[in-house]
PDB file of C-alpha atoms in Angstrom:
ATOM      1  CA  MET W   1       0.000   0.000   0.000  1.00 80.00           C
ATOM      2  CA  GLY W   2       1.436   3.379  -1.044  1.00 87.00           C
ATOM      3  CA  ALA W   3       1.672   6.526   1.067  1.00 90.00           C
ATOM      4  CA  GLU W   4      -1.416   8.109  -0.516  1.00 94.00           C
ATOM      5  CA  GLN W   5      -3.493   4.988   0.105  1.00 96.00           C
ATOM      6  CA  ILE W   6      -2.333   4.803   3.709  1.00 98.00           C
ATOM      7  CA  GLN W   7      -3.201   8.457   4.273  1.00 98.00           C
ATOM      8  CA  ALA W   8      -6.616   7.865   2.720  1.00 97.00           C
ATOM      9  CA  SER W   9      -7.244   4.932   5.083  1.00 97.00           C
ATOM     10  CA  ILE W  10      -6.243   7.013   8.104  1.00 98.00           C
ATOM     11  CA  LEU W  11      -8.445   9.947   7.115  1.00 98.00           C
ATOM     12  CA  ALA W  12     -11.378   7.642   6.371  1.00 98.00           C
ATOM     13  CA  ALA W  13     -11.045   6.051   9.815  1.00 98.00           C
ATOM     14  CA  ARG W  14     -10.893   9.497  11.427  1.00 98.00           C
ATOM     15  CA  ASP W  15     -13.918  10.705   9.467  1.00 98.00           C
ATOM     16  CA  ARG W  16     -16.007   7.647  10.396  1.00 98.00           C
ATOM     17  CA  ARG W  17     -15.474   8.513  14.040  1.00 98.00           C
ATOM     18  CA  ALA W  18     -16.023  12.235  13.523  1.00 97.00           C
ATOM     19  CA  ALA W  19     -19.390  11.511  11.891  1.00 97.00           C
ATOM     20  CA  ARG W  20     -20.699  10.779  15.401  1.00 95.00           C
ATOM     21  CA  GLY W  21     -19.884  14.316  16.514  1.00 94.00           C
ATOM     22  CA  PRO W  22     -16.860  16.070  18.004  1.00 95.00           C
ATOM     23  CA  LEU W  23     -14.116  13.588  18.825  1.00 96.00           C
ATOM     24  CA  PRO W  24     -13.051  13.183  22.459  1.00 97.00           C
ATOM     25  CA  ASP W  25      -9.677  14.695  23.336  1.00 98.00           C
ATOM     26  CA  ALA W  26      -8.371  11.157  23.845  1.00 99.00           C
ATOM     27  CA  CYS W  27      -9.626   8.461  21.492  1.00 98.00           C
ATOM     28  CA  ARG W  28      -8.537   5.734  19.106  1.00 98.00           C
ATOM     29  CA  LEU W  29      -8.289   6.783  15.470  1.00 98.00           C
ATOM     30  CA  LEU W  30      -7.036   3.542  13.972  1.00 97.00           C
ATOM     31  CA  ASN W  31      -7.662   0.035  15.298  1.00 96.00           C
ATOM     32  CA  GLY W  32      -5.781  -2.487  13.225  1.00 94.00           C
ATOM     33  CA  PRO W  33      -7.496  -4.459  10.439  1.00 93.00           C
ATOM     34  CA  ALA W  34     -10.973  -3.097  11.244  1.00 94.00           C
ATOM     35  CA  ASP W  35      -9.677   0.262   9.990  1.00 96.00           C
ATOM     36  CA  GLY W  36      -7.546  -1.125   7.166  1.00 95.00           C
ATOM     37  CA  ALA W  37      -4.285  -1.091   9.143  1.00 96.00           C
ATOM     38  CA  PRO W  38      -1.933  -4.029   9.777  1.00 94.00           C
ATOM     39  CA  PRO W  39      -2.805  -6.393  12.650  1.00 92.00           C
ATOM     40  CA  GLY W  40      -1.217  -5.166  15.868  1.00 92.00           C
ATOM     41  CA  LEU W  41      -1.050  -1.498  14.816  1.00 96.00           C
ATOM     42  CA  THR W  42      -3.137   1.175  16.543  1.00 97.00           C
ATOM     43  CA  LEU W  43      -3.201   4.971  16.543  1.00 98.00           C
ATOM     44  CA  ASP W  44      -4.521   7.073  19.417  1.00 99.00           C
ATOM     45  CA  ARG W  45      -5.164  10.778  19.677  1.00 98.00           C
ATOM     46  CA  TYR W  46      -4.314  12.774  22.802  1.00 98.00           C
ATOM     47  CA  ASP W  47      -5.420  16.322  22.039  1.00 97.00           C
ATOM     48  CA  ARG W  48      -2.852  17.637  19.516  1.00 98.00           C
ATOM     49  CA  TRP W  49      -0.550  14.617  19.690  1.00 98.00           C
ATOM     50  CA  LEU W  50      -0.619  11.067  18.351  1.00 99.00           C
ATOM     51  CA  VAL W  51       0.517   7.800  19.919  1.00 98.00           C
ATOM     52  CA  MET W  52       1.069   4.839  17.604  1.00 98.00           C
ATOM     53  CA  THR W  53       1.449   1.398  19.165  1.00 97.00           C
ATOM     54  CA  ALA W  54       2.990  -1.451  17.200  1.00 95.00           C
ATOM     55  CA  ARG W  55       3.317  -5.023  18.340  1.00 92.00           C
ATOM     56  CA  ALA W  56       6.524  -6.887  17.578  1.00 87.00           C
ATOM     57  CA  ALA W  57       4.949  -8.774  14.659  1.00 89.00           C
ATOM     58  CA  VAL W  58       4.300  -5.596  12.648  1.00 93.00           C
ATOM     59  CA  PRO W  59       7.057  -5.213  10.019  1.00 94.00           C
ATOM     60  CA  ALA W  60       9.279  -2.180  10.585  1.00 94.00           C
ATOM     61  CA  ALA W  61       8.576  -0.892   7.073  1.00 96.00           C
ATOM     62  CA  GLU W  62       4.832  -0.889   7.792  1.00 96.00           C
ATOM     63  CA  VAL W  63       5.353   0.985  11.057  1.00 96.00           C
ATOM     64  CA  THR W  64       7.458   3.605   9.284  1.00 96.00           C
ATOM     65  CA  ALA W  65       4.954   4.059   6.469  1.00 97.00           C
ATOM     66  CA  TRP W  66       1.870   4.284   8.681  1.00 98.00           C
ATOM     67  CA  SER W  67       3.430   6.564  11.282  1.00 98.00           C
ATOM     68  CA  ALA W  68       4.740   9.010   8.667  1.00 98.00           C
ATOM     69  CA  ALA W  69       1.374   9.039   6.903  1.00 98.00           C
ATOM     70  CA  ALA W  70      -0.519   9.627  10.155  1.00 98.00           C
ATOM     71  CA  PHE W  71       1.697  12.518  11.207  1.00 98.00           C
ATOM     72  CA  GLU W  72       1.335  14.221   7.839  1.00 97.00           C
ATOM     73  CA  ALA W  73      -2.358  13.515   7.225  1.00 97.00           C
ATOM     74  CA  LEU W  74      -3.629  14.511  10.671  1.00 98.00           C
ATOM     75  CA  GLY W  75      -1.514  17.608  11.234  1.00 95.00           C
ATOM     76  CA  ALA W  76      -0.392  16.576  14.708  1.00 97.00           C
ATOM     77  CA  GLU W  77       2.236  18.447  16.710  1.00 98.00           C
ATOM     78  CA  GLY W  78       4.064  15.215  17.449  1.00 98.00           C
ATOM     79  CA  LEU W  79       3.858  11.439  17.189  1.00 98.00           C
ATOM     80  CA  VAL W  80       5.137   8.922  19.729  1.00 98.00           C
ATOM     81  CA  LEU W  81       5.820   5.323  18.724  1.00 97.00           C
ATOM     82  CA  LYS W  82       5.400   2.618  21.348  1.00 96.00           C
ATOM     83  CA  THR W  83       6.756  -0.782  20.369  1.00 93.00           C
ATOM     84  CA  LEU W  84       5.393  -3.744  22.329  1.00 89.00           C
ATOM     85  CA  GLU W  85       7.764  -6.697  22.411  1.00 86.00           C
ATOM     86  CA  THR W  86       7.067 -10.231  23.617  1.00 78.00           C
ATOM     87  CA  ARG W  87       9.009  -9.473  26.789  1.00 82.00           C
ATOM     88  CA  ALA W  88       7.647  -6.327  28.423  1.00 80.00           C
ATOM     89  CA  VAL W  89      11.131  -5.278  29.481  1.00 80.00           C
ATOM     90  CA  ASP W  90      12.103  -5.005  25.797  1.00 85.00           C
ATOM     91  CA  SER W  91       9.208  -2.686  24.893  1.00 90.00           C
ATOM     92  CA  SER W  92      10.028   0.937  24.121  1.00 91.00           C
ATOM     93  CA  SER W  93       8.648   4.430  23.597  1.00 94.00           C
ATOM     94  CA  ARG W  94      10.171   7.251  21.547  1.00 95.00           C
ATOM     95  CA  VAL W  95       9.179  10.452  19.795  1.00 96.00           C
ATOM     96  CA  LEU W  96       9.200   9.679  16.090  1.00 96.00           C
ATOM     97  CA  PHE W  97       7.947  12.937  14.556  1.00 97.00           C
ATOM     98  CA  GLY W  98       7.507  16.503  15.745  1.00 98.00           C
ATOM     99  CA  GLU W  99       7.661  17.506  19.389  1.00 97.00           C
ATOM    100  CA  VAL W 100       5.909  16.030  22.421  1.00 96.00           C
ATOM    101  CA  PRO W 101       5.705  17.715  25.850  1.00 95.00           C
ATOM    102  CA  GLY W 102       7.877  16.251  28.565  1.00 92.00           C
ATOM    103  CA  GLU W 103       5.184  17.038  31.115  1.00 95.00           C
ATOM    104  CA  ARG W 104       1.849  15.240  31.298  1.00 98.00           C
ATOM    105  CA  VAL W 105      -0.781  16.402  28.823  1.00 98.00           C
ATOM    106  CA  PRO W 106      -4.293  17.218  30.125  1.00 98.00           C
ATOM    107  CA  VAL W 107      -7.203  15.739  28.179  1.00 99.00           C
ATOM    108  CA  ARG W 108     -10.887  16.271  28.776  1.00 98.00           C
ATOM    109  CA  GLU W 109     -13.262  13.347  29.216  1.00 98.00           C
ATOM    110  CA  ALA W 110     -16.787  14.625  29.880  1.00 97.00           C
ATOM    111  CA  ASP W 111     -16.149  17.093  32.738  1.00 98.00           C
ATOM    112  CA  ALA W 112     -13.002  15.311  33.951  1.00 99.00           C
ATOM    113  CA  THR W 113      -9.463  16.466  33.217  1.00 99.00           C
ATOM    114  CA  LEU W 114      -7.037  13.550  33.085  1.00 99.00           C
ATOM    115  CA  LEU W 115      -3.262  13.819  32.793  1.00 99.00           C
ATOM    116  CA  CYS W 116      -1.489  11.634  30.231  1.00 99.00           C
ATOM    117  CA  ALA W 117       2.235  10.960  29.852  1.00 97.00           C
ATOM    118  CA  LEU W 118       2.795  10.422  26.154  1.00 97.00           C
ATOM    119  CA  ASP W 119       6.444   9.356  26.203  1.00 92.00           C
ATOM    120  CA  ASP W 120       6.981   7.818  29.647  1.00 88.00           C
ATOM    121  CA  GLY W 121       6.996   4.068  29.075  1.00 89.00           C
ATOM    122  CA  VAL W 122       4.479   2.085  27.056  1.00 92.00           C
ATOM    123  CA  GLN W 123       1.416   3.272  29.010  1.00 94.00           C
ATOM    124  CA  THR W 124       0.067   6.814  28.946  1.00 97.00           C
ATOM    125  CA  GLY W 125      -1.825   6.680  32.231  1.00 98.00           C
ATOM    126  CA  LEU W 126      -5.261   6.407  30.607  1.00 98.00           C
ATOM    127  CA  PHE W 127      -6.894   3.287  29.166  1.00 97.00           C
ATOM    128  CA  LEU W 128      -8.950   4.557  26.232  1.00 98.00           C
ATOM    129  CA  ASP W 129     -10.914   1.311  25.932  1.00 96.00           C
ATOM    130  CA  HIS W 130     -12.526   2.043  29.328  1.00 97.00           C
ATOM    131  CA  ARG W 131     -13.870   5.497  28.450  1.00 98.00           C
ATOM    132  CA  GLU W 132     -17.509   4.408  28.146  1.00 97.00           C
ATOM    133  CA  THR W 133     -17.221   2.189  31.228  1.00 98.00           C
ATOM    134  CA  ARG W 134     -16.012   5.187  33.240  1.00 98.00           C
ATOM    135  CA  ILE W 135     -18.948   7.253  32.040  1.00 98.00           C
ATOM    136  CA  ARG W 136     -21.418   4.438  32.780  1.00 98.00           C
ATOM    137  CA  ALA W 137     -20.033   3.899  36.287  1.00 98.00           C
ATOM    138  CA  ARG W 138     -20.952   7.494  37.139  1.00 99.00           C
ATOM    139  CA  ASP W 139     -24.622   6.494  37.013  1.00 98.00           C
ATOM    140  CA  PHE W 140     -24.126   4.444  40.183  1.00 99.00           C
ATOM    141  CA  ALA W 141     -21.791   6.801  42.076  1.00 99.00           C
ATOM    142  CA  ALA W 142     -23.972   9.700  43.212  1.00 98.00           C
ATOM    143  CA  GLY W 143     -24.503   9.819  46.962  1.00 98.00           C
ATOM    144  CA  VAL W 144     -22.568   6.634  47.792  1.00 99.00           C
ATOM    145  CA  GLU W 145     -19.082   5.633  48.876  1.00 98.00           C
ATOM    146  CA  VAL W 146     -17.017   4.130  46.066  1.00 99.00           C
ATOM    147  CA  LEU W 147     -14.189   1.593  46.179  1.00 98.00           C
ATOM    148  CA  ASN W 148     -11.858   1.612  43.159  1.00 99.00           C
ATOM    149  CA  LEU W 149      -9.656  -1.503  43.099  1.00 98.00           C
ATOM    150  CA  PHE W 150      -6.531  -1.745  40.930  1.00 96.00           C
ATOM    151  CA  SER W 151      -7.185   1.954  40.508  1.00 98.00           C
ATOM    152  CA  TYR W 152      -4.036   2.754  38.471  1.00 97.00           C
ATOM    153  CA  THR W 153      -4.147   6.549  37.879  1.00 98.00           C
ATOM    154  CA  CYS W 154      -7.675   6.723  39.274  1.00 99.00           C
ATOM    155  CA  ALA W 155      -9.683   7.916  36.268  1.00 99.00           C
ATOM    156  CA  PHE W 156     -12.691   5.973  37.605  1.00 99.00           C
ATOM    157  CA  SER W 157     -12.227   7.736  40.949  1.00 99.00           C
ATOM    158  CA  VAL W 158     -12.221  11.167  39.305  1.00 99.00           C
ATOM    159  CA  HIS W 159     -15.429  10.418  37.413  1.00 99.00           C
ATOM    160  CA  ALA W 160     -17.095   9.057  40.548  1.00 99.00           C
ATOM    161  CA  ALA W 161     -16.196  12.197  42.490  1.00 99.00           C
ATOM    162  CA  LEU W 162     -17.543  14.439  39.734  1.00 99.00           C
ATOM    163  CA  ALA W 163     -20.753  12.380  39.709  1.00 99.00           C
ATOM    164  CA  GLY W 164     -21.327  13.123  43.403  1.00 99.00           C
ATOM    165  CA  ALA W 165     -19.849  10.187  45.300  1.00 99.00           C
ATOM    166  CA  THR W 166     -19.536  10.987  48.988  1.00 99.00           C
ATOM    167  CA  ARG W 167     -16.031   9.515  49.231  1.00 98.00           C
ATOM    168  CA  ILE W 168     -13.812   7.375  47.027  1.00 99.00           C
ATOM    169  CA  THR W 169     -11.256   4.859  48.255  1.00 98.00           C
ATOM    170  CA  SER W 170      -8.611   4.081  45.620  1.00 99.00           C
ATOM    171  CA  VAL W 171      -6.411   1.012  46.072  1.00 98.00           C
ATOM    172  CA  ASP W 172      -3.396   0.138  43.941  1.00 97.00           C
ATOM    173  CA  VAL W 173      -0.050  -1.453  44.667  1.00 94.00           C
ATOM    174  CA  SER W 174       1.727   1.493  42.990  1.00 95.00           C
ATOM    175  CA  ARG W 175       2.230   4.631  45.069  1.00 97.00           C
ATOM    176  CA  ARG W 176       3.303   6.458  41.908  1.00 97.00           C
ATOM    177  CA  ALA W 177      -0.014   5.632  40.235  1.00 98.00           C
ATOM    178  CA  LEU W 178      -1.959   6.844  43.272  1.00 99.00           C
ATOM    179  CA  ASP W 179      -0.011  10.117  43.347  1.00 99.00           C
ATOM    180  CA  TRP W 180      -0.892  10.496  39.675  1.00 99.00           C
ATOM    181  CA  GLY W 181      -4.513   9.885  40.642  1.00 99.00           C
ATOM    182  CA  ARG W 182      -4.327  12.681  43.202  1.00 99.00           C
ATOM    183  CA  ASP W 183      -2.983  14.961  40.466  1.00 99.00           C
ATOM    184  CA  ASN W 184      -5.915  13.946  38.240  1.00 99.00           C
ATOM    185  CA  MET W 185      -8.306  14.915  41.032  1.00 99.00           C
ATOM    186  CA  THR W 186      -6.642  18.309  41.385  1.00 99.00           C
ATOM    187  CA  ALA W 187      -6.643  18.878  37.618  1.00 99.00           C
ATOM    188  CA  SER W 188     -10.393  18.190  37.626  1.00 99.00           C
ATOM    189  CA  GLY W 189     -11.033  20.798  40.321  1.00 99.00           C
ATOM    190  CA  LEU W 190     -11.456  18.245  43.118  1.00 99.00           C
ATOM    191  CA  ASP W 191      -9.839  18.007  46.542  1.00 99.00           C
ATOM    192  CA  PRO W 192      -7.907  14.713  46.770  1.00 99.00           C
ATOM    193  CA  ASP W 193      -7.712  15.022  50.557  1.00 99.00           C
ATOM    194  CA  ARG W 194     -11.458  14.375  50.779  1.00 98.00           C
ATOM    195  CA  HIS W 195     -10.820  10.851  49.576  1.00 99.00           C
ATOM    196  CA  ARG W 196      -8.702   7.862  50.631  1.00 98.00           C
ATOM    197  CA  TRP W 197      -5.638   6.385  48.934  1.00 99.00           C
ATOM    198  CA  PHE W 198      -4.076   3.028  49.774  1.00 98.00           C
ATOM    199  CA  ALA W 199      -0.865   1.657  48.262  1.00 97.00           C
ATOM    200  CA  ASP W 200      -1.735  -1.927  49.087  1.00 94.00           C
ATOM    201  CA  ASP W 201      -2.152  -5.444  47.777  1.00 92.00           C
ATOM    202  CA  VAL W 202      -5.749  -5.434  46.539  1.00 93.00           C
ATOM    203  CA  VAL W 203      -6.594  -9.039  47.451  1.00 90.00           C
ATOM    204  CA  ARG W 204      -5.392  -8.496  50.992  1.00 91.00           C
ATOM    205  CA  HIS W 205      -7.077  -5.100  51.214  1.00 93.00           C
ATOM    206  CA  VAL W 206     -10.566  -6.347  50.353  1.00 93.00           C
ATOM    207  CA  GLY W 207     -10.217  -9.088  52.951  1.00 91.00           C
ATOM    208  CA  ARG W 208      -9.898  -6.492  55.697  1.00 92.00           C
ATOM    209  CA  GLY W 209     -12.179  -3.820  57.106  1.00 87.00           C
ATOM    210  CA  ALA W 210     -15.909  -3.445  57.556  1.00 89.00           C
ATOM    211  CA  PRO W 211     -18.387  -5.218  55.251  1.00 91.00           C
ATOM    212  CA  LYS W 212     -21.187  -3.468  53.380  1.00 93.00           C
ATOM    213  CA  ALA W 213     -19.386  -0.130  53.301  1.00 94.00           C
ATOM    214  CA  TYR W 214     -19.707   0.837  49.616  1.00 98.00           C
ATOM    215  CA  GLY W 215     -22.469   1.487  47.120  1.00 99.00           C
ATOM    216  CA  LEU W 216     -20.170   1.008  44.120  1.00 99.00           C
ATOM    217  CA  VAL W 217     -17.066  -1.135  43.652  1.00 99.00           C
ATOM    218  CA  VAL W 218     -14.968  -0.864  40.480  1.00 99.00           C
ATOM    219  CA  LEU W 219     -12.792  -3.903  39.823  1.00 97.00           C
ATOM    220  CA  ASP W 220     -10.418  -3.897  36.845  1.00 94.00           C
ATOM    221  CA  PRO W 221      -7.659  -6.394  37.669  1.00 92.00           C
ATOM    222  CA  PRO W 222      -4.651  -7.276  35.535  1.00 85.00           C
ATOM    223  CA  VAL W 223      -4.291 -10.816  34.256  1.00 80.00           C
ATOM    224  CA  PHE W 224      -0.965 -11.176  36.047  1.00 77.00           C
ATOM    225  CA  GLY W 225       1.084  -8.945  38.334  1.00 79.00           C
ATOM    226  CA  ARG W 226       3.994  -9.045  40.727  1.00 75.00           C
ATOM    227  CA  ALA W 227       4.417  -6.709  43.693  1.00 66.00           C
ATOM    228  CA  LYS W 228       4.844  -6.597  47.459  1.00 66.00           C
ATOM    229  CA  GLY W 229       6.479  -9.995  47.565  1.00 70.00           C
ATOM    230  CA  ARG W 230       3.824 -12.023  45.777  1.00 74.00           C
ATOM    231  CA  THR W 231       2.517 -12.838  42.320  1.00 79.00           C
ATOM    232  CA  PHE W 232      -1.065 -11.981  41.377  1.00 80.00           C
ATOM    233  CA  SER W 233      -2.930 -14.295  38.997  1.00 80.00           C
ATOM    234  CA  LEU W 234      -6.484 -13.388  38.060  1.00 83.00           C
ATOM    235  CA  VAL W 235      -7.592 -16.998  37.658  1.00 81.00           C
ATOM    236  CA  ALA W 236      -6.057 -18.112  40.955  1.00 83.00           C
ATOM    237  CA  ASP W 237      -7.038 -15.008  42.935  1.00 87.00           C
ATOM    238  CA  LEU W 238     -10.499 -14.461  41.415  1.00 91.00           C
ATOM    239  CA  PRO W 239     -12.511 -16.237  44.171  1.00 93.00           C
ATOM    240  CA  ALA W 240     -10.826 -14.262  46.971  1.00 92.00           C
ATOM    241  CA  LEU W 241     -11.055 -11.052  44.965  1.00 95.00           C
ATOM    242  CA  LEU W 242     -14.780 -11.425  44.307  1.00 96.00           C
ATOM    243  CA  ASP W 243     -15.450 -12.585  47.870  1.00 96.00           C
ATOM    244  CA  GLY W 244     -13.852  -9.399  49.154  1.00 96.00           C
ATOM    245  CA  ALA W 245     -15.399  -7.046  46.600  1.00 97.00           C
ATOM    246  CA  ILE W 246     -18.938  -8.362  47.072  1.00 97.00           C
ATOM    247  CA  ARG W 247     -18.530  -8.435  50.839  1.00 97.00           C
ATOM    248  CA  LYS W 248     -17.760  -4.703  50.689  1.00 97.00           C
ATOM    249  CA  LEU W 249     -21.002  -3.829  48.867  1.00 98.00           C
ATOM    250  CA  VAL W 250     -24.218  -2.764  50.555  1.00 98.00           C
ATOM    251  CA  ASP W 251     -27.419  -4.525  49.526  1.00 98.00           C
ATOM    252  CA  GLY W 252     -28.362  -2.997  46.189  1.00 98.00           C
ATOM    253  CA  GLY W 253     -24.769  -1.944  45.562  1.00 98.00           C
ATOM    254  CA  VAL W 254     -23.158  -2.280  42.135  1.00 99.00           C
ATOM    255  CA  LEU W 255     -19.976  -4.058  41.056  1.00 99.00           C
ATOM    256  CA  VAL W 256     -18.410  -2.936  37.770  1.00 98.00           C
ATOM    257  CA  PHE W 257     -16.036  -5.765  36.847  1.00 97.00           C
ATOM    258  CA  SER W 258     -13.790  -5.645  33.774  1.00 95.00           C
ATOM    259  CA  THR W 259     -11.201  -8.048  32.439  1.00 92.00           C
ATOM    260  CA  HIS W 260      -8.973  -8.567  29.405  1.00 88.00           C
ATOM    261  CA  HIS W 261      -8.410 -12.224  30.274  1.00 85.00           C
ATOM    262  CA  GLN W 262      -8.701 -14.329  27.128  1.00 79.00           C
ATOM    263  CA  ALA W 263      -9.996 -17.515  28.759  1.00 78.00           C
ATOM    264  CA  LEU W 264     -12.616 -16.084  31.121  1.00 84.00           C
ATOM    265  CA  GLU W 265     -15.988 -15.988  29.385  1.00 86.00           C
ATOM    266  CA  ASP W 266     -19.066 -14.128  30.608  1.00 88.00           C
ATOM    267  CA  ALA W 267     -20.689 -17.275  31.997  1.00 91.00           C
ATOM    268  CA  ALA W 268     -17.600 -18.113  34.046  1.00 91.00           C
ATOM    269  CA  LEU W 269     -17.348 -14.574  35.404  1.00 93.00           C
ATOM    270  CA  VAL W 270     -21.024 -14.431  36.342  1.00 95.00           C
ATOM    271  CA  GLY W 271     -20.774 -17.875  37.915  1.00 95.00           C
ATOM    272  CA  ALA W 272     -17.791 -16.776  39.992  1.00 95.00           C
ATOM    273  CA  ALA W 273     -19.681 -13.676  41.141  1.00 96.00           C
ATOM    274  CA  GLN W 274     -22.755 -15.762  41.968  1.00 97.00           C
ATOM    275  CA  GLY W 275     -20.599 -18.077  44.045  1.00 97.00           C
ATOM    276  CA  ALA W 276     -19.067 -15.168  45.950  1.00 96.00           C
ATOM    277  CA  ALA W 277     -22.490 -13.656  46.614  1.00 97.00           C
ATOM    278  CA  ALA W 278     -23.885 -17.009  47.775  1.00 97.00           C
ATOM    279  CA  ARG W 279     -21.016 -17.380  50.234  1.00 96.00           C
ATOM    280  CA  ASP W 280     -22.058 -13.995  51.605  1.00 96.00           C
ATOM    281  CA  GLY W 281     -25.721 -15.029  51.806  1.00 97.00           C
ATOM    282  CA  ARG W 282     -26.727 -12.833  48.860  1.00 98.00           C
ATOM    283  CA  ARG W 283     -27.229 -12.967  45.091  1.00 97.00           C
ATOM    284  CA  VAL W 284     -26.155 -11.011  42.018  1.00 98.00           C
ATOM    285  CA  VAL W 285     -28.206  -9.614  39.151  1.00 98.00           C
ATOM    286  CA  VAL W 286     -26.633  -8.795  35.776  1.00 98.00           C
ATOM    287  CA  VAL W 287     -27.517  -5.182  35.001  1.00 98.00           C
ATOM    288  CA  GLU W 288     -25.495  -4.802  31.819  1.00 97.00           C
ATOM    289  CA  ARG W 289     -22.725  -6.324  29.698  1.00 96.00           C
ATOM    290  CA  MET W 290     -20.312  -3.878  28.070  1.00 96.00           C
ATOM    291  CA  GLY W 291     -17.372  -4.292  25.742  1.00 93.00           C
ATOM    292  CA  LEU W 292     -15.126  -2.165  23.582  1.00 95.00           C
ATOM    293  CA  PRO W 293     -16.219   1.417  22.836  1.00 96.00           C
ATOM    294  CA  TRP W 294     -17.235   2.672  19.420  1.00 96.00           C
ATOM    295  CA  ASP W 295     -13.745   3.913  18.504  1.00 97.00           C
ATOM    296  CA  HIS W 296     -12.304   0.385  18.936  1.00 96.00           C
ATOM    297  CA  PRO W 297     -14.014  -1.479  16.049  1.00 95.00           C
ATOM    298  CA  VAL W 298     -13.115  -5.105  15.394  1.00 92.00           C
ATOM    299  CA  GLU W 299     -13.446  -7.352  12.383  1.00 87.00           C
ATOM    300  CA  ALA W 300     -16.577  -9.496  12.371  1.00 80.00           C
ATOM    301  CA  ALA W 301     -14.491 -12.676  12.403  1.00 71.00           C
ATOM    302  CA  SER W 302     -12.937 -11.660  15.730  1.00 62.00           C
ATOM    303  CA  LEU W 303     -16.197 -11.285  17.661  1.00 61.00           C
ATOM    304  CA  GLY W 304     -16.090 -13.490  20.713  1.00 53.00           C
ATOM    305  CA  ARG W 305     -12.353 -14.010  20.286  1.00 52.00           C
ATOM    306  CA  ALA W 306      -9.758 -12.376  22.501  1.00 48.00           C
ATOM    307  CA  GLU W 307      -6.497 -11.757  20.664  1.00 50.00           C
ATOM    308  CA  THR W 308      -4.738  -9.148  22.786  1.00 47.00           C
ATOM    309  CA  ASP W 309      -5.796  -5.788  21.325  1.00 46.00           C
ATOM    310  CA  ARG W 310      -6.699  -7.173  17.895  1.00 54.00           C
ATOM    311  CA  GLY W 311      -9.990  -8.818  18.738  1.00 71.00           C
ATOM    312  CA  ASP W 312     -13.034  -8.611  20.953  1.00 80.00           C
ATOM    313  CA  TYR W 313     -10.917  -8.677  24.106  1.00 88.00           C
ATOM    314  CA  LEU W 314     -12.676  -6.481  26.686  1.00 92.00           C
ATOM    315  CA  LYS W 315     -15.469  -7.822  28.897  1.00 93.00           C
ATOM    316  CA  THR W 316     -17.242  -5.631  31.458  1.00 96.00           C
ATOM    317  CA  LEU W 317     -20.091  -6.813  33.662  1.00 97.00           C
ATOM    318  CA  VAL W 318     -22.261  -4.462  35.686  1.00 98.00           C
ATOM    319  CA  LEU W 319     -23.665  -6.518  38.568  1.00 98.00           C
ATOM    320  CA  ARG W 320     -26.052  -5.574  41.352  1.00 98.00           C
ATOM    321  CA  VAL W 321     -25.734  -7.374  44.693  1.00 98.00           C
ATOM    322  CA  GLU W 322     -28.983  -8.067  46.511  1.00 96.00           C
ATOM    323  CA  GLY W 323     -29.885  -9.618  49.835  1.00 92.00           C
ATOM    324  CA  LYS W 324     -31.841 -12.850  49.646  1.00 76.00           C
TER     325      LYS W 324
END
């Protein structure tokens, strides 16, 4: 595919999204084969800058051609290339075209202001595939206490506070991520000192403290993790994690549970939640099933398949916990 054809594909993908209305400050403009790009290649917008992510399998010539075309066609101030290798330690991030701020870039998401680091490792501090989940979670946050588990940079916490939550407790093993979350609160005009921040092992944290303390629990665990002297595995730790999360919810409270795990299907996740609720003498009701947002299209053949970021990989369940 020549440079003009690549530019045409990029502009067509951008225009399909823009047909819905003004684009969010932070959104995906190109999502692999569903937008005519090579498998494993994505392009995200962060205000006036672009971030292209390429998995190791994408040929270097393709990365060069698509990144150059994107920078020229979209008139960005800079483009960062993030290369994801099989071993995370080998992954990299570098400015490929133009200039990119060294400080974190503020982006608007509804009435939230979230700070993104465009060239500080392979993550920017904001998961774009959770944008609609964050907005949906606000519907359950007003007037209740919220527990945000594996909170990362606390975008869910910011949205919950803006929606009128009485207090948010954010728990993540990374103190740096929590400090970033406090900065996100401040950037959004909120007082982080009104809320609670715990640099803690999440599984251990939910096993402690008073039950039935929260009206909303957000649970977005990694598939694997290593910190504080132990290894986290979603499959192995899921029963304890759900036991703790459901135990923390008041009757009528809502659990928003998301996972990228390839092997965990909806039925297995609901069954695990039902088991946790039964052990607590309660039951769960499925309120909603969510997936990837509209700017992350996938090929029809990939529906129901989870191939990293090239298929239908994101599962989110909104569950209500009720007393029997």
